[in-house]
């Protein structure tokens, strides 16, 4: 299913699918924050490292299947399939944008 995602969010998922941690990090503003699995990552360098480690650990694919807009966030539901207990699982990605970049991302059930 093709979703109508804002450009930086579409670029995030494309970079993730292509295992391109550099491109993924560039979808964020310099001081962006990512919260995933109870950990907080700040800045492009930490976000890049988080993506590299998560990709290697879980060997996952992620397919956005739904999107909703709240006042200040885009909530994307994505189906993850990989090497982890409970696979496949649908996770919520809460994106806050700043201009044409991602300012924050929170991932959870």
PDB file of C-alpha atoms in Angstrom:
ATOM      1  CA  UNK A   1       0.000   0.000   0.000  1.00  0.00           C
ATOM      2  CA  UNK A   2       1.352   3.434  -0.899  1.00  0.00           C
ATOM      3  CA  UNK A   3       0.907   5.911   1.927  1.00  0.00           C
ATOM      4  CA  UNK A   4       0.972   9.680   1.569  1.00  0.00           C
ATOM      5  CA  UNK A   5       3.955  10.321   3.851  1.00  0.00           C
ATOM      6  CA  UNK A   6       5.734  13.667   4.234  1.00  0.00           C
ATOM      7  CA  UNK A   7       9.051  13.731   2.358  1.00  0.00           C
ATOM      8  CA  UNK A   8      11.384  13.379   5.381  1.00  0.00           C
ATOM      9  CA  UNK A   9       9.392  10.424   6.738  1.00  0.00           C
ATOM     10  CA  UNK A  10       9.351   8.732   3.341  1.00  0.00           C
ATOM     11  CA  UNK A  11      13.132   9.321   3.122  1.00  0.00           C
ATOM     12  CA  UNK A  12      13.590   7.832   6.619  1.00  0.00           C
ATOM     13  CA  UNK A  13      11.829   4.579   5.684  1.00  0.00           C
ATOM     14  CA  UNK A  14      13.630   4.398   2.313  1.00  0.00           C
ATOM     15  CA  UNK A  15      17.035   4.795   3.991  1.00  0.00           C
ATOM     16  CA  UNK A  16      16.095   2.214   6.626  1.00  0.00           C
ATOM     17  CA  UNK A  17      14.988  -0.260   3.946  1.00  0.00           C
ATOM     18  CA  UNK A  18      18.250   0.315   2.074  1.00  0.00           C
ATOM     19  CA  UNK A  19      20.393  -0.170   5.204  1.00  0.00           C
ATOM     20  CA  UNK A  20      21.845   3.292   4.613  1.00  0.00           C
ATOM     21  CA  UNK A  21      22.537   4.640   8.113  1.00  0.00           C
ATOM     22  CA  UNK A  22      24.203   7.782   6.738  1.00  0.00           C
ATOM     23  CA  UNK A  23      21.145   8.693   4.650  1.00  0.00           C
ATOM     24  CA  UNK A  24      18.853   7.850   7.557  1.00  0.00           C
ATOM     25  CA  UNK A  25      20.792  10.151   9.907  1.00  0.00           C
ATOM     26  CA  UNK A  26      20.564  12.973   7.345  1.00  0.00           C
ATOM     27  CA  UNK A  27      16.746  12.867   7.516  1.00  0.00           C
ATOM     28  CA  UNK A  28      17.057  14.351  11.047  1.00  0.00           C
ATOM     29  CA  UNK A  29      17.933  17.861  12.255  1.00  0.00           C
ATOM     30  CA  UNK A  30      21.385  18.081  13.896  1.00  0.00           C
ATOM     31  CA  UNK A  31      20.092  17.874  17.490  1.00  0.00           C
ATOM     32  CA  UNK A  32      17.217  15.449  16.867  1.00  0.00           C
ATOM     33  CA  UNK A  33      16.108  12.908  19.456  1.00  0.00           C
ATOM     34  CA  UNK A  34      15.087   9.280  18.948  1.00  0.00           C
ATOM     35  CA  UNK A  35      13.492   7.213  21.727  1.00  0.00           C
ATOM     36  CA  UNK A  36      13.415   3.454  21.145  1.00  0.00           C
ATOM     37  CA  UNK A  37      13.309   0.496  23.540  1.00  0.00           C
ATOM     38  CA  UNK A  38      13.651   2.770  26.563  1.00  0.00           C
ATOM     39  CA  UNK A  39      16.803   4.469  25.280  1.00  0.00           C
ATOM     40  CA  UNK A  40      17.243   8.037  24.058  1.00  0.00           C
ATOM     41  CA  UNK A  41      19.619   8.907  21.233  1.00  0.00           C
ATOM     42  CA  UNK A  42      20.455  12.555  20.533  1.00  0.00           C
ATOM     43  CA  UNK A  43      22.153  14.022  17.508  1.00  0.00           C
ATOM     44  CA  UNK A  44      22.859  12.539  14.112  1.00  0.00           C
ATOM     45  CA  UNK A  45      25.926  10.540  15.212  1.00  0.00           C
ATOM     46  CA  UNK A  46      24.031   8.701  17.968  1.00  0.00           C
ATOM     47  CA  UNK A  47      21.028   8.196  15.684  1.00  0.00           C
ATOM     48  CA  UNK A  48      23.267   6.704  12.992  1.00  0.00           C
ATOM     49  CA  UNK A  49      24.884   4.340  15.507  1.00  0.00           C
ATOM     50  CA  UNK A  50      21.466   3.323  16.862  1.00  0.00           C
ATOM     51  CA  UNK A  51      20.324   2.450  13.343  1.00  0.00           C
ATOM     52  CA  UNK A  52      23.483   0.448  12.576  1.00  0.00           C
ATOM     53  CA  UNK A  53      23.183  -1.541  15.811  1.00  0.00           C
ATOM     54  CA  UNK A  54      19.426  -2.146  15.512  1.00  0.00           C
ATOM     55  CA  UNK A  55      19.744  -3.292  11.898  1.00  0.00           C
ATOM     56  CA  UNK A  56      22.518  -5.755  12.774  1.00  0.00           C
ATOM     57  CA  UNK A  57      20.820  -7.046  15.937  1.00  0.00           C
ATOM     58  CA  UNK A  58      17.329  -7.607  14.544  1.00  0.00           C
ATOM     59  CA  UNK A  59      17.885  -7.973  10.770  1.00  0.00           C
ATOM     60  CA  UNK A  60      14.440  -6.503  10.198  1.00  0.00           C
ATOM     61  CA  UNK A  61      12.326  -5.087   7.440  1.00  0.00           C
ATOM     62  CA  UNK A  62       9.827  -2.318   8.122  1.00  0.00           C
ATOM     63  CA  UNK A  63       6.766  -1.578   6.013  1.00  0.00           C
ATOM     64  CA  UNK A  64       4.606   1.468   6.801  1.00  0.00           C
ATOM     65  CA  UNK A  65       0.965   0.393   6.706  1.00  0.00           C
ATOM     66  CA  UNK A  66      -0.937   3.393   8.124  1.00  0.00           C
ATOM     67  CA  UNK A  67      -0.446   7.072   8.931  1.00  0.00           C
ATOM     68  CA  UNK A  68      -2.375   9.533  11.087  1.00  0.00           C
ATOM     69  CA  UNK A  69      -1.745  13.206  11.847  1.00  0.00           C
ATOM     70  CA  UNK A  70      -2.198  14.768  15.268  1.00  0.00           C
ATOM     71  CA  UNK A  71      -1.637  18.440  16.096  1.00  0.00           C
ATOM     72  CA  UNK A  72       2.154  18.162  16.079  1.00  0.00           C
ATOM     73  CA  UNK A  73       2.980  14.568  15.095  1.00  0.00           C
ATOM     74  CA  UNK A  74       2.674  12.084  12.311  1.00  0.00           C
ATOM     75  CA  UNK A  75       1.980   8.618  13.714  1.00  0.00           C
ATOM     76  CA  UNK A  76       3.070   5.923  11.279  1.00  0.00           C
ATOM     77  CA  UNK A  77       2.181   2.309  11.963  1.00  0.00           C
ATOM     78  CA  UNK A  78       4.821   0.046  10.493  1.00  0.00           C
ATOM     79  CA  UNK A  79       4.974  -3.739  10.334  1.00  0.00           C
ATOM     80  CA  UNK A  80       8.377  -5.056  11.407  1.00  0.00           C
ATOM     81  CA  UNK A  81       9.528  -8.532  10.476  1.00  0.00           C
ATOM     82  CA  UNK A  82      12.878  -9.755  11.738  1.00  0.00           C
ATOM     83  CA  UNK A  83      14.958 -11.770  14.160  1.00  0.00           C
ATOM     84  CA  UNK A  84      13.190 -10.891  17.392  1.00  0.00           C
ATOM     85  CA  UNK A  85      10.588 -12.429  19.677  1.00  0.00           C
ATOM     86  CA  UNK A  86       7.059 -11.603  18.557  1.00  0.00           C
ATOM     87  CA  UNK A  87       7.942 -11.030  14.895  1.00  0.00           C
ATOM     88  CA  UNK A  88       6.067  -9.748  12.997  1.00  0.00           C
ATOM     89  CA  UNK A  89       4.913  -6.797  15.067  1.00  0.00           C
ATOM     90  CA  UNK A  90       3.206  -3.496  14.290  1.00  0.00           C
ATOM     91  CA  UNK A  91       4.955  -0.531  15.908  1.00  0.00           C
ATOM     92  CA  UNK A  92       3.969   3.135  16.160  1.00  0.00           C
ATOM     93  CA  UNK A  93       6.507   5.683  14.940  1.00  0.00           C
ATOM     94  CA  UNK A  94       5.733   9.152  16.289  1.00  0.00           C
ATOM     95  CA  UNK A  95       7.505  11.722  14.095  1.00  0.00           C
ATOM     96  CA  UNK A  96       7.765  15.445  14.826  1.00  0.00           C
ATOM     97  CA  UNK A  97       9.009  17.488  11.899  1.00  0.00           C
ATOM     98  CA  UNK A  98      10.980  20.702  11.741  1.00  0.00           C
ATOM     99  CA  UNK A  99      10.956  22.106   8.237  1.00  0.00           C
ATOM    100  CA  UNK A 100      12.072  19.376   5.855  1.00  0.00           C
ATOM    101  CA  UNK A 101      13.750  17.261   8.556  1.00  0.00           C
ATOM    102  CA  UNK A 102      12.730  15.047  11.476  1.00  0.00           C
ATOM    103  CA  UNK A 103      13.097  16.726  14.879  1.00  0.00           C
ATOM    104  CA  UNK A 104      12.098  13.726  16.978  1.00  0.00           C
ATOM    105  CA  UNK A 105      11.020  10.130  16.660  1.00  0.00           C
ATOM    106  CA  UNK A 106       9.514   7.905  19.325  1.00  0.00           C
ATOM    107  CA  UNK A 107       9.007   4.227  18.550  1.00  0.00           C
ATOM    108  CA  UNK A 108       6.737   1.994  20.606  1.00  0.00           C
ATOM    109  CA  UNK A 109       3.929  -0.525  20.561  1.00  0.00           C
TER     110      UNK A 109
END
